[in-house]
Coordinates of C-alpha atoms and ligand atoms in Angstrom, one line a residue:
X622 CA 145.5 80.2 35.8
X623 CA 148.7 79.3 33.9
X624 CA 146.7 79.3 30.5
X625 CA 145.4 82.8 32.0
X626 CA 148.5 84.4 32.1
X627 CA 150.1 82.3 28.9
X628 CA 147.2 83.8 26.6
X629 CA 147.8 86.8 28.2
X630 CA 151.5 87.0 27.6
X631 CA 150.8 86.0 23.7
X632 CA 151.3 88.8 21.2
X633 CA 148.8 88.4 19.4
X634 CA 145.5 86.3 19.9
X635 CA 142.9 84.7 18.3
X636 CA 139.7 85.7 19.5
X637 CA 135.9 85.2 18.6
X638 CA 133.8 88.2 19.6
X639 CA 129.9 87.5 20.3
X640 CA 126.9 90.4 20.2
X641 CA 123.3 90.3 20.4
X642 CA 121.7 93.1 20.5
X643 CA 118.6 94.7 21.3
X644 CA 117.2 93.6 18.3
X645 CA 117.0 90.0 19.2
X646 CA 117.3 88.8 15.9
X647 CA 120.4 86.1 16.5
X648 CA 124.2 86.0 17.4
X649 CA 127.1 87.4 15.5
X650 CA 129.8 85.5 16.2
X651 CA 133.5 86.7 14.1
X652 CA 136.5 85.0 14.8
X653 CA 139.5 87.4 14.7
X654 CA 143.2 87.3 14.7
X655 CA 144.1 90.5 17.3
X656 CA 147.9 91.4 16.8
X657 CA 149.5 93.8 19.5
X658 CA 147.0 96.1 21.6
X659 CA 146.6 99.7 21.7
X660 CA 147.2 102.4 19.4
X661 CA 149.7 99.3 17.8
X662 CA 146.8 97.1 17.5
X663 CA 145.8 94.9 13.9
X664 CA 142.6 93.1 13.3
X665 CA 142.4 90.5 10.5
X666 CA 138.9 89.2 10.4
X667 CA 139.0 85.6 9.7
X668 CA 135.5 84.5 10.0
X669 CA 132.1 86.0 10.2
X670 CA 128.2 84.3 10.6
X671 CA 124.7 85.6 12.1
X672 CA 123.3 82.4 13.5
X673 CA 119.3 83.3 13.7
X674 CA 117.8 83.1 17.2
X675 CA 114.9 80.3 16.8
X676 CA 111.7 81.7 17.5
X677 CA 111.0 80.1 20.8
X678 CA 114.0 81.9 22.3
X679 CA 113.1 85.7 20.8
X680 CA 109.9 85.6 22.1
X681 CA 110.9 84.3 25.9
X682 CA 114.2 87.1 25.5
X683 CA 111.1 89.7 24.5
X684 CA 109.0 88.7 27.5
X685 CA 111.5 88.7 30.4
X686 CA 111.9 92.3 29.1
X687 CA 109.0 93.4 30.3
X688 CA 108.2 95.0 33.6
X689 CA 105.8 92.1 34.8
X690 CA 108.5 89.6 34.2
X691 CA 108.8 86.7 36.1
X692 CA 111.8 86.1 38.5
X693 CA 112.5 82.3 37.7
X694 CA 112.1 82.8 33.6
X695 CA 115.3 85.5 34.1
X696 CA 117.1 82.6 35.9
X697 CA 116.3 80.2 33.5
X698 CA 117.3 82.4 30.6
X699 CA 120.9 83.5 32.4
X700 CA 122.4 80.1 32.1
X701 CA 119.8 78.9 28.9
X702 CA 120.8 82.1 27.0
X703 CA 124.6 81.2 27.8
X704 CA 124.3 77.5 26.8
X705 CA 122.5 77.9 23.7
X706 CA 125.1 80.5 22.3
X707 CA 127.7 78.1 23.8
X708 CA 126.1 75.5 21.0
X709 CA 126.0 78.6 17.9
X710 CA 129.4 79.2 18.5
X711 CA 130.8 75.5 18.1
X712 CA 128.5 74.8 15.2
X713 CA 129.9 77.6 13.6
X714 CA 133.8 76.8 14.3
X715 CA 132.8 73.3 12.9
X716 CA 131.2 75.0 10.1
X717 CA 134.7 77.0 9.5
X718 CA 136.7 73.8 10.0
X719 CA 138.4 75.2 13.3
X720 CA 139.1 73.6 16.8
X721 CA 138.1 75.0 19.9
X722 CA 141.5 74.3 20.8
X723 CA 142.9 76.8 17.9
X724 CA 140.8 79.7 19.8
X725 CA 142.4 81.6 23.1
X726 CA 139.9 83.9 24.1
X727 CA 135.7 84.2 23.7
X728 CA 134.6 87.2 24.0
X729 CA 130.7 87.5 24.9
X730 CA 129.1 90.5 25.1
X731 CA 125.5 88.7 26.7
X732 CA 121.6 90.0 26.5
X733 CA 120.8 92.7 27.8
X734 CA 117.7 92.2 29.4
X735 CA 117.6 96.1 31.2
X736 CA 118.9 99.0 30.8
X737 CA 118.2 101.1 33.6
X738 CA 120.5 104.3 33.5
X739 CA 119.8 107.1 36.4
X740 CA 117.8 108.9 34.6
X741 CA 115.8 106.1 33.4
X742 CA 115.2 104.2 36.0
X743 CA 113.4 106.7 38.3
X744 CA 114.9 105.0 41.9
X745 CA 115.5 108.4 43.6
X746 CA 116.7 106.3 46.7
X747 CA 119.4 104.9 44.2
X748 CA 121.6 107.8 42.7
X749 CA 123.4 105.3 40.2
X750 CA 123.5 103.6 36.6
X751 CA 122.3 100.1 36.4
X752 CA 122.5 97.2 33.5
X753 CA 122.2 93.9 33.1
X754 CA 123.5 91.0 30.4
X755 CA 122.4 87.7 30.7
X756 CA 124.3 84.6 29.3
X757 CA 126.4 83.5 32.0
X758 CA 130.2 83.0 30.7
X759 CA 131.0 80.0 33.2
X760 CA 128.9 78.5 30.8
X761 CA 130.6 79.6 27.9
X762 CA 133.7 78.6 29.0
X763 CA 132.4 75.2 30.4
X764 CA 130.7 74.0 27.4
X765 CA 133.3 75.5 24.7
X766 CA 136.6 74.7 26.4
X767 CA 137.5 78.0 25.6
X768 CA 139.0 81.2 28.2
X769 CA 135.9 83.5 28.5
X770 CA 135.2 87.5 29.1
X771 CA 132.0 88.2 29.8
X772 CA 129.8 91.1 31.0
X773 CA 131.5 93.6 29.8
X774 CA 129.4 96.7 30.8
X775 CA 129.4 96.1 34.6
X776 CA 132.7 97.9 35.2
X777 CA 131.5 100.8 33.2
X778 CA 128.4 101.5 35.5
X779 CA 130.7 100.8 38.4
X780 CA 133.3 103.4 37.3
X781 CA 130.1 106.1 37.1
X782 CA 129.8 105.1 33.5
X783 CA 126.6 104.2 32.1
X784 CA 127.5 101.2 30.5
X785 CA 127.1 102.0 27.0
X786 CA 128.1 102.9 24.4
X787 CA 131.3 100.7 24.6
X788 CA 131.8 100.8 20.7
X789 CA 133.8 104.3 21.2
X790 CA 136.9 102.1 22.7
X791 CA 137.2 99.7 19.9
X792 CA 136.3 102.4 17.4
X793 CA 139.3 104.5 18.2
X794 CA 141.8 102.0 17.9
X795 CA 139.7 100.5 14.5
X796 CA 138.4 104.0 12.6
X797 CA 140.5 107.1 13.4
X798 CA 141.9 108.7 10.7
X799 CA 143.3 112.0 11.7
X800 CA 141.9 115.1 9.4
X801 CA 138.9 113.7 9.1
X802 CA 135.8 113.8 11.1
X803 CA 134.6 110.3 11.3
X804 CA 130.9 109.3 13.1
X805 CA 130.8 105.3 13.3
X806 CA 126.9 105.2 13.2
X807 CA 125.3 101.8 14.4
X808 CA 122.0 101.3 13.6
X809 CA 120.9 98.2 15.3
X810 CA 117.6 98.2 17.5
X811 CA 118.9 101.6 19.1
X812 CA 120.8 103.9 17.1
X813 CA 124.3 105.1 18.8
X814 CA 127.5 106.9 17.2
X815 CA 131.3 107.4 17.6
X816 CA 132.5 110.5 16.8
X817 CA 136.5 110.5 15.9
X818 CA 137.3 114.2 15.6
X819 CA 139.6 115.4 12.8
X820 CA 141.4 117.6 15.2
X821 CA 142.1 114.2 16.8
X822 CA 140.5 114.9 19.7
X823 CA 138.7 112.6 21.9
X824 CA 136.1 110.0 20.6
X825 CA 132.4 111.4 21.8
X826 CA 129.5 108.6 22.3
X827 CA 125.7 108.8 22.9
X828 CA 122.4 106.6 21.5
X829 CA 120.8 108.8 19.6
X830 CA 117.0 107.0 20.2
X831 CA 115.1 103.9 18.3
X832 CA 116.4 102.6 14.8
X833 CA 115.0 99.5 14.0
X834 CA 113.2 98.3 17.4
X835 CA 109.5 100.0 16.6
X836 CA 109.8 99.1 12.8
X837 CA 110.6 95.2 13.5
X838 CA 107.3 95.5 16.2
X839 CA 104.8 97.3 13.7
X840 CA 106.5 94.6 10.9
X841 CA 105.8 91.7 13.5
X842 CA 102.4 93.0 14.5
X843 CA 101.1 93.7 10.6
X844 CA 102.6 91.0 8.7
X845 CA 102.5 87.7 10.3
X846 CA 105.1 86.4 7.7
X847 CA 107.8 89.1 8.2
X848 CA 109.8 89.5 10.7
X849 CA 112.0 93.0 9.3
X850 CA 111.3 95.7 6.5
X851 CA 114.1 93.9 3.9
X852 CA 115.7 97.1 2.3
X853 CA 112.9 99.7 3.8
X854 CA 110.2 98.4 1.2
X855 CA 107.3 98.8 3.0
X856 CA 108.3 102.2 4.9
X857 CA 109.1 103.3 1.1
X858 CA 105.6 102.9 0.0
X859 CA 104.1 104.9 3.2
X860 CA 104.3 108.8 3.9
X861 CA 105.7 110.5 6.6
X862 CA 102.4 111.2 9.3
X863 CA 104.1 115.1 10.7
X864 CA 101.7 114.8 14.0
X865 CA 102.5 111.3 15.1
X866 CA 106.3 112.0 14.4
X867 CA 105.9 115.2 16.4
X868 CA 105.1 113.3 19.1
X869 CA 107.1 110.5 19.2
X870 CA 110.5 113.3 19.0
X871 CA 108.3 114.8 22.2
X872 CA 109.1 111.9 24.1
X873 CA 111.9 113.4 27.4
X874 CA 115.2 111.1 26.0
X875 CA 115.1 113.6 23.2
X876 CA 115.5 116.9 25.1
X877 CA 118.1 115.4 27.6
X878 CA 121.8 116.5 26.9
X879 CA 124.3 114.6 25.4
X880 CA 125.4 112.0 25.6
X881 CA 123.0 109.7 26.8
X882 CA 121.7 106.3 26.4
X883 CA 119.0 103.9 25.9
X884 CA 117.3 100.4 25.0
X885 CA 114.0 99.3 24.1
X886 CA 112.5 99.7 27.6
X887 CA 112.0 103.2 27.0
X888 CA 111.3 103.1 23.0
X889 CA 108.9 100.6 23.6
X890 CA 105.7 99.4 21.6
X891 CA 104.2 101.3 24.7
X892 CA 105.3 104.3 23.4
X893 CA 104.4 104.1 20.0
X894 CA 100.8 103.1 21.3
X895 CA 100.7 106.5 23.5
X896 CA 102.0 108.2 20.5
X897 CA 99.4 107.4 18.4
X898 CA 96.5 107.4 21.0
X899 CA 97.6 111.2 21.4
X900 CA 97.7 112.0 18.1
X901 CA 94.6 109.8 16.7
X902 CA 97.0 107.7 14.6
X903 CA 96.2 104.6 16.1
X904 CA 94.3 103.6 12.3
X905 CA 97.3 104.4 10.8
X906 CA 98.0 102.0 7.4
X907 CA 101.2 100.1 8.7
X908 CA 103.5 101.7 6.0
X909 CA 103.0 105.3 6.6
X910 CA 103.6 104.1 10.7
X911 CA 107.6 102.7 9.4
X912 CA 107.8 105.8 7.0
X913 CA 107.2 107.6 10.0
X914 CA 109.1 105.6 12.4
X915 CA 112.3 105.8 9.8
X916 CA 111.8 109.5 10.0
X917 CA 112.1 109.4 13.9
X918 CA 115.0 107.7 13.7
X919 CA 116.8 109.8 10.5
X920 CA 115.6 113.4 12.2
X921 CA 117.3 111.6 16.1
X922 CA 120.5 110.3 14.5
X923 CA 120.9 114.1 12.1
X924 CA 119.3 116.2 15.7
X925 CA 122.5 113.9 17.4
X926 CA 125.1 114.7 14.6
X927 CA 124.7 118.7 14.7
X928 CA 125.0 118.6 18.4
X929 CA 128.3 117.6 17.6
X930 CA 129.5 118.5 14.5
X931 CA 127.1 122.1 14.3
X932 CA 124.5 122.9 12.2
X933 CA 126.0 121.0 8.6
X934 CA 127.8 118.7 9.7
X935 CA 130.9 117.4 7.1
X936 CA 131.7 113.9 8.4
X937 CA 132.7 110.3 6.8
X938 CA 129.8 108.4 8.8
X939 CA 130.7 105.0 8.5
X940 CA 127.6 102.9 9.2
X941 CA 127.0 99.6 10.5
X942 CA 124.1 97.1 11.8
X943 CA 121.1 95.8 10.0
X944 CA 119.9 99.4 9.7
X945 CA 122.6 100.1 7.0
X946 CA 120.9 97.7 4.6
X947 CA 117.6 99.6 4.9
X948 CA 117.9 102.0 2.0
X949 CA 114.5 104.2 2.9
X950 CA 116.6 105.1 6.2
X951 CA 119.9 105.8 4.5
X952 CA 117.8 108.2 1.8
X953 CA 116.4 109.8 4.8
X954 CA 119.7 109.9 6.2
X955 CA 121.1 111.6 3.3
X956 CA 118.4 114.3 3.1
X957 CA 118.5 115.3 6.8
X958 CA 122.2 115.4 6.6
X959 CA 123.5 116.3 3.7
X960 CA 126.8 117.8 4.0
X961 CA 128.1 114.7 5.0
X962 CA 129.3 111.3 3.0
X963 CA 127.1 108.3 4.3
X964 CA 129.0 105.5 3.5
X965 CA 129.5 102.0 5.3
X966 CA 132.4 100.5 7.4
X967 CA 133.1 98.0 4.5
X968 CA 135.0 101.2 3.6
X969 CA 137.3 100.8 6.7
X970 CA 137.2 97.4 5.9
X971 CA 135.3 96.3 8.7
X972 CA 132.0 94.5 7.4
X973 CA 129.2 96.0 8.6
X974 CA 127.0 93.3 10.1
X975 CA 130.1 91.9 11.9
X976 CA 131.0 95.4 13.6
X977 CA 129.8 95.4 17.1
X978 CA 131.1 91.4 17.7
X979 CA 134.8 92.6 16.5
X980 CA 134.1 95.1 18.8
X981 CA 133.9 93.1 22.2
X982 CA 137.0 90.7 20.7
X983 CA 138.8 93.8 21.1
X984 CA 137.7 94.7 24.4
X985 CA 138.7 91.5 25.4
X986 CA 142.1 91.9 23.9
X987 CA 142.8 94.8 25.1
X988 CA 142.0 93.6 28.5
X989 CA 144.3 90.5 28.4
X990 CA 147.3 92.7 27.2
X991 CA 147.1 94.6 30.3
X992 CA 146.0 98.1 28.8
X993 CA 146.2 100.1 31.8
X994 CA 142.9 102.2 31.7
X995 CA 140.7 99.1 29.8
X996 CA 139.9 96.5 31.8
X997 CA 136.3 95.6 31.2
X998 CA 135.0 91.8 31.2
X999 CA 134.6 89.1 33.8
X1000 CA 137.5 85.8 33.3
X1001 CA 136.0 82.2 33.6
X1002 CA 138.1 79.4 33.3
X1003 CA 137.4 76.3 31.2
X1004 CA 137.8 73.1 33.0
Ligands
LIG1200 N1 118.1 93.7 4.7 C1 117.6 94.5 5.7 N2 116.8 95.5 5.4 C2 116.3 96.3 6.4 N3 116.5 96.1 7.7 C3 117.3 95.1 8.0 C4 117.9 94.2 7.1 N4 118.7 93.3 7.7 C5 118.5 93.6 9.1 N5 117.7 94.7 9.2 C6 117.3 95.3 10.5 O1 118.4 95.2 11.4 C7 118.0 94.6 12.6 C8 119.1 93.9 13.2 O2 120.2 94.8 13.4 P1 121.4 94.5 14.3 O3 121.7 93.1 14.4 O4 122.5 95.5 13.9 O5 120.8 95.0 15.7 P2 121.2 94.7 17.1 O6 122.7 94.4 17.2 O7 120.3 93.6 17.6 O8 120.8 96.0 17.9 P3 121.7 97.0 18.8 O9 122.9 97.4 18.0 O10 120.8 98.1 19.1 O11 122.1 96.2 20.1 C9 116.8 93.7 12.2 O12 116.0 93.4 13.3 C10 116.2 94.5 11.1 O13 115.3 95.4 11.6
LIG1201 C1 122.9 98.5 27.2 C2 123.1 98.0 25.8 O1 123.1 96.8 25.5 N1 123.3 98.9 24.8 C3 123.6 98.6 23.5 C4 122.4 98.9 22.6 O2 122.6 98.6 21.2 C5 123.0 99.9 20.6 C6 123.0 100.8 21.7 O3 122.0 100.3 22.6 C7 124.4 100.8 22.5 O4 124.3 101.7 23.6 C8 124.8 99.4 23.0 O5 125.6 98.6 22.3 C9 126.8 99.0 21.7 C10 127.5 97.8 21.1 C11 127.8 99.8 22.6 O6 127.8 99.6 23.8 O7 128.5 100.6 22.0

């Protein structure tokens, strides 16, 4: 407890932040320098890696996300997940030539295994939000020798919340820059946004719908040897099919009002297969399915952005997540919105692929400097 409250008394802490996302693809880990807290807050990013998930671990993470899942594989994967991320994060402080003993805080953000808000999970005897993250930070802590926040999103569905997106909090104290309109757009497996109003009002959240979680399946399904479109190639060489993407947007998420979010349980290869099936699609050559598929997910993100911002919206949108290297999906960004400046969070210095693990090292800051309406993440103890 003493090193609890000494860490927490520091003025500034060095932190590595941990996501993986719905994509599954591995574990950003940044290590981070986090001066002061709140609107005085600095960030100096010291160190940045993806460490790949090995196979074995994607397609077990992939399975227990299924409805038929067994109980014992989740149980398993709470403290496996936890220990094998505990091992990625001290090869990679190795790798920068740092101590465990130099770091004060981890900051893990977990799996999530479910996402199961109200009106997703269809429990009508249960009027509430659910979530869950897997990757149990007693282990983290154990194994690394480092103070550990985990599970950050519980809190959030406890306070009503749905437990996502999170990335508005660290976005506002990161991005804002008052007179301009500013929409942080993440496009990981699901596509979300912060919007940091010029008029400096409020930051606005929601998940807009799929980004890359459909195109890595039909990639994994049609190409044994590839496990992403690298720069939208193959969704470049297909055309749009208008039915099939009519009746993916006809899917419920789409009508319900902002904000809102989502995970791959509902944009699920099930989906795509009813899509097609309705539609007589199911032949369809593999790259006219990811043209379509980038075209759900550039028509959800621009449908998203004039809810807020009206029907052309002028906005910085500073993007971030492996969707920001597919250049088919930024071109169809830039047609459906073209009134605004797509442009990456490089430009807020902020690399993109290491945006959403800054962000839970700065949830975990901001919780250890005793911000009085931000306390999200679970404390375990090393030792
Ligand atoms: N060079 C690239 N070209 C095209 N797509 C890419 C490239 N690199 C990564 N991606 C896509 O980005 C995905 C990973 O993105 P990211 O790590 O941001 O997602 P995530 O954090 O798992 O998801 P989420 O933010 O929804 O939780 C990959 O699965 C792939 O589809
Ligand atoms: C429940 C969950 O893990 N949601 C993730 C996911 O990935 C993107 C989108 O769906 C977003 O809602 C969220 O992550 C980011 C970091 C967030 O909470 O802001």
């Amino acid at each position: 407890m003493a090193r609890l409250a000494a860490v927490a008394a520091q003025p500034s802490r060095r932190i590595i932040g941990l996501m993986s996302g719905t994509s599954l693809d591995g574990l950003d880990v940044v290590l981070c320098r986090c001066t002061g807290a709140g609107a005085t807050l600095h960030v100096a990013l010291e160190h940045f890696a993806t460490v790949p998930y090995p196979l074995d671990l994607q397609q077990r993470l992939r399975a227990i996300s299924q409805p038929t899942v067994q109980l014992q594989d989740v149980v398993v994967l709470h403290a496996e997940v936890a220990r094998r991320q505990a091992d990625m994060v001290l090869a990679c402080l190795q790798k920068w030539g740092v101590g465990p003993a130099e770091v004060d805080v981890l900051a893990s953000h977990g799996q999530t295994i479910w996402h199961a808000p109200r009106h997703q999970h269809g429990r009508p005897e249960f009027a509430h939000h659910a979530t869950l993250q897997i990757g149990d930070g007693d282990h983290l802590a154990q194994l690394t020798g480092i103070l550990t926040l985990s599970d950050f999103r519980q809190k959030h569905v406890a306070a009503g919340y749905e437990g996502a997106p999170l990335a508005p909090f660290a976005d506002e104290l990161l991005f804002r820059q008052p007179g301009v309109n500013r929409l942080l757009l993440n496009l990981g497996g699901i596509a979300n946004f912060t919007l940091l109003p010029a008029d400096g009002g409020p930051a606005l959240a929601t998940d807009t719908g799929p980004a890359n979680t459909l195109l890595d399946h039909v990639v994994r399904q049609h190409y044994p040897n590839k496990s992403y479109d690298a720069g939208g190639y193959l969704a470049a060489q297909g055309h749009v099919h208008a039915g099939l993407l009519a009746a993916l947007l006809a899917h419920p998420f789409f009508a319900q009002p902002f904000p809102k979010t989502t995970g791959p349980e509902l944009f699920s290869p099930a989906y795509l297969k009813a899509s097609q099936a309705k539609t007589s699609t199911t032949s369809l050559p593999a790259p006219d399915l990811l043209a379509t598929l980038v075209e759900l997910a550039a028509t959800s993100v621009a449908q998203a952005a004039r809810h807020y911002l009206g029907p052309q919206p002028t906005a910085e949108v500073l993007m971030s997540g492996g969707g920001a290297h597919n250049a088919t999906l930024l071109a169809a960004l830039a047609r459906h919105l073209p009134t605004a400046r797509l442009l990456s969070t490089a430009k807020a210095s902020v690399p993109p692929d290491a945006k959403e693990a800054l962000l839970f090292a700065v949830l975990a800051n901001e919780t250890l400097a005793g911000h009085p309406a931000l306390s999200l993440g679970k404390i375990s103890l090393p030792g």
